[in-house]
GROMACS .gro file of C-alpha atoms in nm:
model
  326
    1UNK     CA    1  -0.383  -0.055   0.513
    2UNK     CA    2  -0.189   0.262   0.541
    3UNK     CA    3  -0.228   0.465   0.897
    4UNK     CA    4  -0.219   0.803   0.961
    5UNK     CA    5   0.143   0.953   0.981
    6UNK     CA    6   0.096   1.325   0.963
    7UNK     CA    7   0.097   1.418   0.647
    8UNK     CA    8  -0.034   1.729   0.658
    9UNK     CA    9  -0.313   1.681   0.460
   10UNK     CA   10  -0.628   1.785   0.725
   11UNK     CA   11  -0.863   1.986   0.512
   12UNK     CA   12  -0.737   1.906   0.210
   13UNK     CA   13  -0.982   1.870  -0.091
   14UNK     CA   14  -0.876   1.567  -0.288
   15UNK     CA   15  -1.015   1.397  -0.618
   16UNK     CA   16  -0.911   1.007  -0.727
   17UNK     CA   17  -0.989   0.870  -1.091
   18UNK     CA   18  -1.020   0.494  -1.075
   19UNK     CA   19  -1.057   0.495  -0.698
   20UNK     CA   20  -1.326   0.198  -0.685
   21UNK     CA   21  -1.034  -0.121  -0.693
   22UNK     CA   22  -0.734  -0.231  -0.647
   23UNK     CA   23  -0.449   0.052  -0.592
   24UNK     CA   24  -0.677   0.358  -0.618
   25UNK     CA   25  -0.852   0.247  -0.369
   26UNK     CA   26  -0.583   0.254  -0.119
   27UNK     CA   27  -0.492   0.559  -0.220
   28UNK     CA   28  -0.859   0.717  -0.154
   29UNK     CA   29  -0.830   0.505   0.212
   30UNK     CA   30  -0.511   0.655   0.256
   31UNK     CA   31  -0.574   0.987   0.217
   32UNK     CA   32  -0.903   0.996   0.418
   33UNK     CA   33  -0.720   0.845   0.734
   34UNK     CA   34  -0.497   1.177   0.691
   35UNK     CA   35  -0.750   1.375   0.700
   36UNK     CA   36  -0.825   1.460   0.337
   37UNK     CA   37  -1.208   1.553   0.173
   38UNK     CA   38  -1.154   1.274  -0.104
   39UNK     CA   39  -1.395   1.223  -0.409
   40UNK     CA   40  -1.333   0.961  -0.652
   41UNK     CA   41  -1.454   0.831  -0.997
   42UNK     CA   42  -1.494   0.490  -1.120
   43UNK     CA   43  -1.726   0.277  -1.363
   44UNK     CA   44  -1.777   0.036  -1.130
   45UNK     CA   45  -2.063   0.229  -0.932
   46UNK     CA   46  -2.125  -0.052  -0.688
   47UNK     CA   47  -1.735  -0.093  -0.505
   48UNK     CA   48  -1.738   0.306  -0.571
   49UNK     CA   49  -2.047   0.304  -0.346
   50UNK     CA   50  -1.907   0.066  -0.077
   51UNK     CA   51  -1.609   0.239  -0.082
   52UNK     CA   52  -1.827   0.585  -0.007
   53UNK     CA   53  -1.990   0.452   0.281
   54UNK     CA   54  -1.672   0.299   0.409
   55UNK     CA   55  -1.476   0.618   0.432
   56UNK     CA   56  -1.734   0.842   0.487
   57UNK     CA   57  -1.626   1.175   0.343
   58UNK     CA   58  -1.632   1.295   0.036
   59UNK     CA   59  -1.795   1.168  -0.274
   60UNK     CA   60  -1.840   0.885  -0.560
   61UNK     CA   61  -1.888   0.955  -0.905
   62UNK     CA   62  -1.996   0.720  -1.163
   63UNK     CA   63  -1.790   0.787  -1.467
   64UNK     CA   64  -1.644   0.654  -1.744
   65UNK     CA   65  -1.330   0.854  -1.812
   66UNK     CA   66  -1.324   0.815  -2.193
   67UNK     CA   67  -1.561   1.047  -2.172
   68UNK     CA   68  -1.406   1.412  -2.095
   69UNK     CA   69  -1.723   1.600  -2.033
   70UNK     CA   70  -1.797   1.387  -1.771
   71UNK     CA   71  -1.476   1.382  -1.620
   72UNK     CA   72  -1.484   1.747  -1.646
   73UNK     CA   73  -1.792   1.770  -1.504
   74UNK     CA   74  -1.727   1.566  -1.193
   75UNK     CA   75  -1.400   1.738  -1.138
   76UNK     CA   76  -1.592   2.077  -1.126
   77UNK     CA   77  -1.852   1.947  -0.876
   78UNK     CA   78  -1.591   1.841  -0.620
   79UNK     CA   79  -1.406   2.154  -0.613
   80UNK     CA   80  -1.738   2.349  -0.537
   81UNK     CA   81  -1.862   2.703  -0.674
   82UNK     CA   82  -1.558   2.935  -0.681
   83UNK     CA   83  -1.319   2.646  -0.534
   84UNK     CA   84  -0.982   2.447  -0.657
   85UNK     CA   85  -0.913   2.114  -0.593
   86UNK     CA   86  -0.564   2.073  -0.362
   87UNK     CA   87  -0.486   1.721  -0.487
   88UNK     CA   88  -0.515   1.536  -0.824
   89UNK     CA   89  -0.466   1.185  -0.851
   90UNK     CA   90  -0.449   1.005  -1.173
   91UNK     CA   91  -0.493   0.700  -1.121
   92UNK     CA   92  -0.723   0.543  -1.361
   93UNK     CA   93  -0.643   0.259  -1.622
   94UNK     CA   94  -0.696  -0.070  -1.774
   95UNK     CA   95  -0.430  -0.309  -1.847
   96UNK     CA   96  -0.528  -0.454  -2.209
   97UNK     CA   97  -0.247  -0.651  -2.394
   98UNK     CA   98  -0.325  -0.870  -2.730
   99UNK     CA   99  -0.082  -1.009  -3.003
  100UNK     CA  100   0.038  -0.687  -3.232
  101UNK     CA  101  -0.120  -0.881  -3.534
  102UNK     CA  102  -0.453  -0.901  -3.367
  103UNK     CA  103  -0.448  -0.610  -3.217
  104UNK     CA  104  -0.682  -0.338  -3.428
  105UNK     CA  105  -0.632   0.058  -3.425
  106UNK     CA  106  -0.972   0.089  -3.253
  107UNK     CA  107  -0.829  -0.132  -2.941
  108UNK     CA  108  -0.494   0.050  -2.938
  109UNK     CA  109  -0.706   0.339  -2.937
  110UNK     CA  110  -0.952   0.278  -2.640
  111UNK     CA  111  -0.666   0.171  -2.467
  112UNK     CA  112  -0.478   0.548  -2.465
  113UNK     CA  113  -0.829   0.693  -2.435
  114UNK     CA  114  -0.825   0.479  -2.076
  115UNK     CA  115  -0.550   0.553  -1.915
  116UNK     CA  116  -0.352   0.863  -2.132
  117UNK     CA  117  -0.600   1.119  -2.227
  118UNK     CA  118  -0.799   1.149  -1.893
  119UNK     CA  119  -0.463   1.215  -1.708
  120UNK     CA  120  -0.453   1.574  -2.010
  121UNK     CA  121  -0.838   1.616  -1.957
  122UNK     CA  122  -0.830   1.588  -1.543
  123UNK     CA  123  -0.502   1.831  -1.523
  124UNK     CA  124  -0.627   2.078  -1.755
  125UNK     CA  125  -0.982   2.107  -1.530
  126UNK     CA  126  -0.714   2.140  -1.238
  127UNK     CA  127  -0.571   2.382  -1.400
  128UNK     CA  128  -0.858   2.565  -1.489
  129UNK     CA  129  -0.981   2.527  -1.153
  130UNK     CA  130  -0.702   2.643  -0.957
  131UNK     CA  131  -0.600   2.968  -1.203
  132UNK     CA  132  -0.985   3.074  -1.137
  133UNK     CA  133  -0.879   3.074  -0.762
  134UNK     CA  134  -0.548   3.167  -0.763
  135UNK     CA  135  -0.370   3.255  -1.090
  136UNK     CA  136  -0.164   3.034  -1.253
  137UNK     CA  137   0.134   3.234  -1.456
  138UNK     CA  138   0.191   3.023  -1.703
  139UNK     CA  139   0.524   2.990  -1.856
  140UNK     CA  140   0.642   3.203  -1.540
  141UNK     CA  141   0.978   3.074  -1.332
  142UNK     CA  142   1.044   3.134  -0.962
  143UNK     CA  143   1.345   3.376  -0.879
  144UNK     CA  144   1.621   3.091  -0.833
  145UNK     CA  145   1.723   3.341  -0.474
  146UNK     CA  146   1.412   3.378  -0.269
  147UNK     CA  147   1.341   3.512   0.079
  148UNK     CA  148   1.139   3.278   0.214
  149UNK     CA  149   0.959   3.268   0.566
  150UNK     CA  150   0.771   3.003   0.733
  151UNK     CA  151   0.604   2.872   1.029
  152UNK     CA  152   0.792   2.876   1.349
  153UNK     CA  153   0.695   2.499   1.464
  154UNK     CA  154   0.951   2.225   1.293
  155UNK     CA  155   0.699   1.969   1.446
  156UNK     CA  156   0.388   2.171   1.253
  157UNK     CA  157   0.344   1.919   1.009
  158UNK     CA  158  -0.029   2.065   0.809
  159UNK     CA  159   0.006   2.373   0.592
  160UNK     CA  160  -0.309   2.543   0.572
  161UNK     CA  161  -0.487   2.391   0.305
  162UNK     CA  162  -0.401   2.558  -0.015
  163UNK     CA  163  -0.081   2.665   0.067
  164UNK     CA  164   0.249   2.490   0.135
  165UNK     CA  165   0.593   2.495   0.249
  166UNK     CA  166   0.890   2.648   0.032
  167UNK     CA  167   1.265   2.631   0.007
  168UNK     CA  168   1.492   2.862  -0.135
  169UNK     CA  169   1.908   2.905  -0.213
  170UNK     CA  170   1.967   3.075   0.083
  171UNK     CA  171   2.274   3.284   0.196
  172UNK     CA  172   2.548   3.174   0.463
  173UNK     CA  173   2.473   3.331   0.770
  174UNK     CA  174   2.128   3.462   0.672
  175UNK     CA  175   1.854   3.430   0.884
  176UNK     CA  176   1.509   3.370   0.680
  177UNK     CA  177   1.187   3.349   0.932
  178UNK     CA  178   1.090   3.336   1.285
  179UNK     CA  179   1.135   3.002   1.369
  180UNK     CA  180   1.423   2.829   1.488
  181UNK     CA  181   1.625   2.603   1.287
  182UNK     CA  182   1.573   2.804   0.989
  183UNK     CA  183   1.897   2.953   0.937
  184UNK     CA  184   2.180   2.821   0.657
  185UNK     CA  185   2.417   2.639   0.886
  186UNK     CA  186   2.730   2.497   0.768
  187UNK     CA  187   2.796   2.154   0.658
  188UNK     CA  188   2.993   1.870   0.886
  189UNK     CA  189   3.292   1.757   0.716
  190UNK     CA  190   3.509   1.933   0.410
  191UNK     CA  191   3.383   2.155   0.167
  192UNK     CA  192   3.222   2.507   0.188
  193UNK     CA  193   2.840   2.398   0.101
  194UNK     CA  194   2.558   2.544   0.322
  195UNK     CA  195   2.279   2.337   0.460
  196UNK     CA  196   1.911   2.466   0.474
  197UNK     CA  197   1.679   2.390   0.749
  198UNK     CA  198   1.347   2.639   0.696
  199UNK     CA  199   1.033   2.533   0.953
  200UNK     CA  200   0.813   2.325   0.831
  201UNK     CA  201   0.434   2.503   0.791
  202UNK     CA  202   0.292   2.747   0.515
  203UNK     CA  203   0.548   2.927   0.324
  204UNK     CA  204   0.561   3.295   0.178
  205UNK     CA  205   0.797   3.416  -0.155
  206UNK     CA  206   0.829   3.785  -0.127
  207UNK     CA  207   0.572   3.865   0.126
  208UNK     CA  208   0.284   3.648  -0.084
  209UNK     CA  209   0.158   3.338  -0.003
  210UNK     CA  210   0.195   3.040  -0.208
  211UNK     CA  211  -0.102   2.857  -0.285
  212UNK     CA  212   0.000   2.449  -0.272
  213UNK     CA  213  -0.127   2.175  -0.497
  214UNK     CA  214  -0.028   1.878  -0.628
  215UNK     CA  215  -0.096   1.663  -0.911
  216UNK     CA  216   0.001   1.281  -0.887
  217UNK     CA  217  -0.007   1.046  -1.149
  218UNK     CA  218   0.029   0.681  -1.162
  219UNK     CA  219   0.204   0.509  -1.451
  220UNK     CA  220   0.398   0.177  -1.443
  221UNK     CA  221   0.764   0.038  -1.555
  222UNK     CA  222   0.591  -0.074  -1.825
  223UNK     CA  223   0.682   0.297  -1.940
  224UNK     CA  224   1.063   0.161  -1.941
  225UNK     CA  225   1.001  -0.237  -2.026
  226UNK     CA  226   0.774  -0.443  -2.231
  227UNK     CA  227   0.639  -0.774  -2.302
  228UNK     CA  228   0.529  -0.853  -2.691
  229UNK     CA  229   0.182  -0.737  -2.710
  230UNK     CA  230   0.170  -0.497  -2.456
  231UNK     CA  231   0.144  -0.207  -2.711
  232UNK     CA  232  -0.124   0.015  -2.605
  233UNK     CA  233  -0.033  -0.037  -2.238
  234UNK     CA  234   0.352   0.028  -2.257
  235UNK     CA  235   0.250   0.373  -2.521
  236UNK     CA  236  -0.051   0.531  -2.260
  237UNK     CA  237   0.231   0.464  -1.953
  238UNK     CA  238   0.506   0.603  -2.153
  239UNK     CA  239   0.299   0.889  -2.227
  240UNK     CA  240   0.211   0.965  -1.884
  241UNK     CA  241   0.540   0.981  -1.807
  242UNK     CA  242   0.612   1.235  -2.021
  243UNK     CA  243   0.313   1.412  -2.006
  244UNK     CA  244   0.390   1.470  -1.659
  245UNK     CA  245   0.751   1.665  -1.708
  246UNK     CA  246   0.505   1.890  -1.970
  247UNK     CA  247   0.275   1.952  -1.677
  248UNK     CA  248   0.532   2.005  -1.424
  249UNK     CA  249   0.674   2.265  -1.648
  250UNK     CA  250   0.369   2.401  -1.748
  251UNK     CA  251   0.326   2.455  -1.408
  252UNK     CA  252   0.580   2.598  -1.315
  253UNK     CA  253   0.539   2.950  -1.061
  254UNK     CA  254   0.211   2.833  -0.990
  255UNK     CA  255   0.229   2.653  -0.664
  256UNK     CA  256   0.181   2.305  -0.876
  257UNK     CA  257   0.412   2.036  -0.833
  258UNK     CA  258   0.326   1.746  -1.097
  259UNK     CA  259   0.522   1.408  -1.001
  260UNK     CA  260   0.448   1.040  -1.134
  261UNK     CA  261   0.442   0.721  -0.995
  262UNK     CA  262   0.553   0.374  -1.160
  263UNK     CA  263   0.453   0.076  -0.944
  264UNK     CA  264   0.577  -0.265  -1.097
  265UNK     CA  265   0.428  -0.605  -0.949
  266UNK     CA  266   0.131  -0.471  -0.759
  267UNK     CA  267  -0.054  -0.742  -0.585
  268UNK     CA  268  -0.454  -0.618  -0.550
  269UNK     CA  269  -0.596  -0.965  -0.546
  270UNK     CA  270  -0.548  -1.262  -0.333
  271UNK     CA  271  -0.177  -1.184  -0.181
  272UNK     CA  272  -0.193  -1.518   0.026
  273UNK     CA  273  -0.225  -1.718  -0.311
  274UNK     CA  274   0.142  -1.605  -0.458
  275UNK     CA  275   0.412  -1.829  -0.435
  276UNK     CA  276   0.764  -1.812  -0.267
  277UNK     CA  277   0.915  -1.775  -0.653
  278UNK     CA  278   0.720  -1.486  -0.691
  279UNK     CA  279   0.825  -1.303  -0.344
  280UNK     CA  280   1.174  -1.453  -0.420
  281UNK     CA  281   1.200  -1.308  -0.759
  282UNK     CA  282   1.205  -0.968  -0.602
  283UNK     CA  283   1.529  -0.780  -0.464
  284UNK     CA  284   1.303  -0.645  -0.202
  285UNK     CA  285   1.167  -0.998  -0.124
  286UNK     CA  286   0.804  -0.962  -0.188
  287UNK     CA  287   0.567  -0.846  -0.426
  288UNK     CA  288   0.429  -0.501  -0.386
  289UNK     CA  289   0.110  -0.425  -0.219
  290UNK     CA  290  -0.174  -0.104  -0.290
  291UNK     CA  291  -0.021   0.078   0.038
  292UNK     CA  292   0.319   0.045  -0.129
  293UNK     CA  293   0.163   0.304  -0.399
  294UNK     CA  294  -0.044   0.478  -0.149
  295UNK     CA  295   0.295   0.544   0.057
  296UNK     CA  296   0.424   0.733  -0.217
  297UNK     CA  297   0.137   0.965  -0.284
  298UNK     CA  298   0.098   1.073   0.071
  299UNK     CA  299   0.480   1.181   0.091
  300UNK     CA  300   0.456   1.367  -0.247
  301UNK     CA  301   0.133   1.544  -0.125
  302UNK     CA  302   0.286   1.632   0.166
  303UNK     CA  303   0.289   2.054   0.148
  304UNK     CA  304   0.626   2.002   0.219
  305UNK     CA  305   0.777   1.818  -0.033
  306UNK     CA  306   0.747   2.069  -0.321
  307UNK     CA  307   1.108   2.066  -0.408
  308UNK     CA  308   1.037   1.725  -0.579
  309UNK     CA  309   0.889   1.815  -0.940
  310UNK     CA  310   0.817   1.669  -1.242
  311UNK     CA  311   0.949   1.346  -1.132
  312UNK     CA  312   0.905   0.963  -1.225
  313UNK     CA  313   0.921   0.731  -0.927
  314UNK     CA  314   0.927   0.396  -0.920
  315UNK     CA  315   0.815   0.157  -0.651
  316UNK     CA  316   0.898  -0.200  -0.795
  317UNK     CA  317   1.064  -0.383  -0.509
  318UNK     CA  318   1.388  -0.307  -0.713
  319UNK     CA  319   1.305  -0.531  -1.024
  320UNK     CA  320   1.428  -0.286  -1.283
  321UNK     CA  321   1.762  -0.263  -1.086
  322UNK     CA  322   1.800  -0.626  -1.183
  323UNK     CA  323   1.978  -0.814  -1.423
  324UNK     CA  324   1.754  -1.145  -1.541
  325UNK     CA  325   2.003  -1.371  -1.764
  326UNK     CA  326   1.783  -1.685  -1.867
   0.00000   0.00000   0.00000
């Protein structure tokens, strides 16, 4: 189980689709130990109800994300009159794999309706959400110079919730806030590059605060690789990879980073019962567990890590580094 680590996450308002099983329910765990208000969805109302109790903040909704207006719906109610969520976590999906010859449009269908279309529906409410609380300038881009201030404390690791830490090209020799360490100092060794050190804490672009969110969603390297017959699967993972470079960019000047993750192997049943050969098989020498997933999100939640956008990371134990001969 993942422990807190200071992520600066306290007060955060967080919402989880899929986060009754398996790696979505680290991920609600995980956040909630760092101090997040997480709700969740899943159709499996009874481990969505143990889970509630277990954490004891935040929310469970039943809900079957094929359907959007109830997605929507419990989206709105967890932000609150008036409110924006801080985190979005896409998480949900099934994995559903059949013979190409057996396998019907209406299958292929419910298959992108499961894990592809909710990941569109849930942004687009975030979206919604957060440009009713903040503005969202769509098709905007941030000034590539910005004077940027921050929070004197390096060891300040929570932004206020709903706003986050920034970075900015910054001049040689300038001094950018009131804290120390945040001045462009010069680079050990050869070359005439400058390296930027703002304080960590709540950031400001031009004497305005920036509103921080983030929007997380989980794919698989499935995206990149196949097996015959995983059609559906490999199309709805492909497409959340892409959909999230179109959300990052759409996105863009609002305060909204919009990153992906791609687990491979992902053990969420019995982990004692795997064998050596599957550990061995592994550069990394095991199979991957839920908090291997959870890891990820908490770093790219973290209000400081905005400088990492519309990204696809994967967190196979190094499997698609490897070349398989048979």
């Amino acid at each position: 189980m993942v422990t807190g680590s200071g992520f600066g996450l306290a007060g955060k308002k967080c919402f989880v689709t899929g986060g009754a099983n398996g790696i979505g329910r680290e991920i609600v765990r995980a956040f909630t130990q760092e101090g997040a208000l997480v709700f969740f969805c899943d159709r499996d109302p009874a481990a969505g109800r143990r889970l509630e109790c277990e954490v004891g903040r935040g929310s469970f909704y039943e809900v079957d994300v094929t359907d959007a207006a109830a997605l929507e719906k419990a989206l709105r109610d967890a932000a609150g009159p008036g409110k924006a969520l801080d985190i979005l976590v896409n998480n949900v999906g099934v994995s559903e794999f059949s013979p190409l010859l057996e396998t019907d449009v209406e299958r292929f269908d419910r298959v992108i309706a499961t894990n592809l279309r909710p990941v569109f529906v849930a942004s687009r409410v975030f979206a919604q959400l957060w440009n009713a609380r903040f503005g969202f300038p769509s098709g905007s881009v941030v000034p590539d110079e910005r004077e940027v201030t921050g929070a004197s404390s390096g060891t300040d690791y929570g932004a206020a919730a709903g706003t986050c830490s920034t970075t900015g090209v910054i001049r040689p020799g300038r001094r950018t806030g009131s804290g120390a360490g945040d001045m462009a100092r010069p680079l050990t060794g050869n070359g005439d590059g400058f390296e930027t050190a703002l304080a960590d804490g709540p950031g400001t672009v031009s004497g305005a605060e920036i509103p921080c969110g983030r929007i997380i969603n989980i794919a698989s390297t499935r995206w990149a690789q196949s097996e015959p017959g995983s059609e559906g699967y490999a199309a709805s993972k492909g497409g959340i990879v892409s959909l999230t470079h179109a959300l990052s960019a759409s996105f863009s000047g609002s305060g909204v980073t919009v990153n992906c993750v791609s687990p491979g192997w992902i053990e969420t049943g019995d982990y004692g019962a795997l064998s050596a050969s599957d550990h061995a098989q592994h550069p990394s020498g095991r199979v991957g567990r839920p908090g291997d997933i959870a890891r990820v999100c908490l770093m790219l939640a973290d209000p400081r890590n905005g400088f990492i956008d519309g990204e696809n990371i994967v967190v196979d134990g190094g499997m698609t580094r490897k070349m398989m001969y048979v």
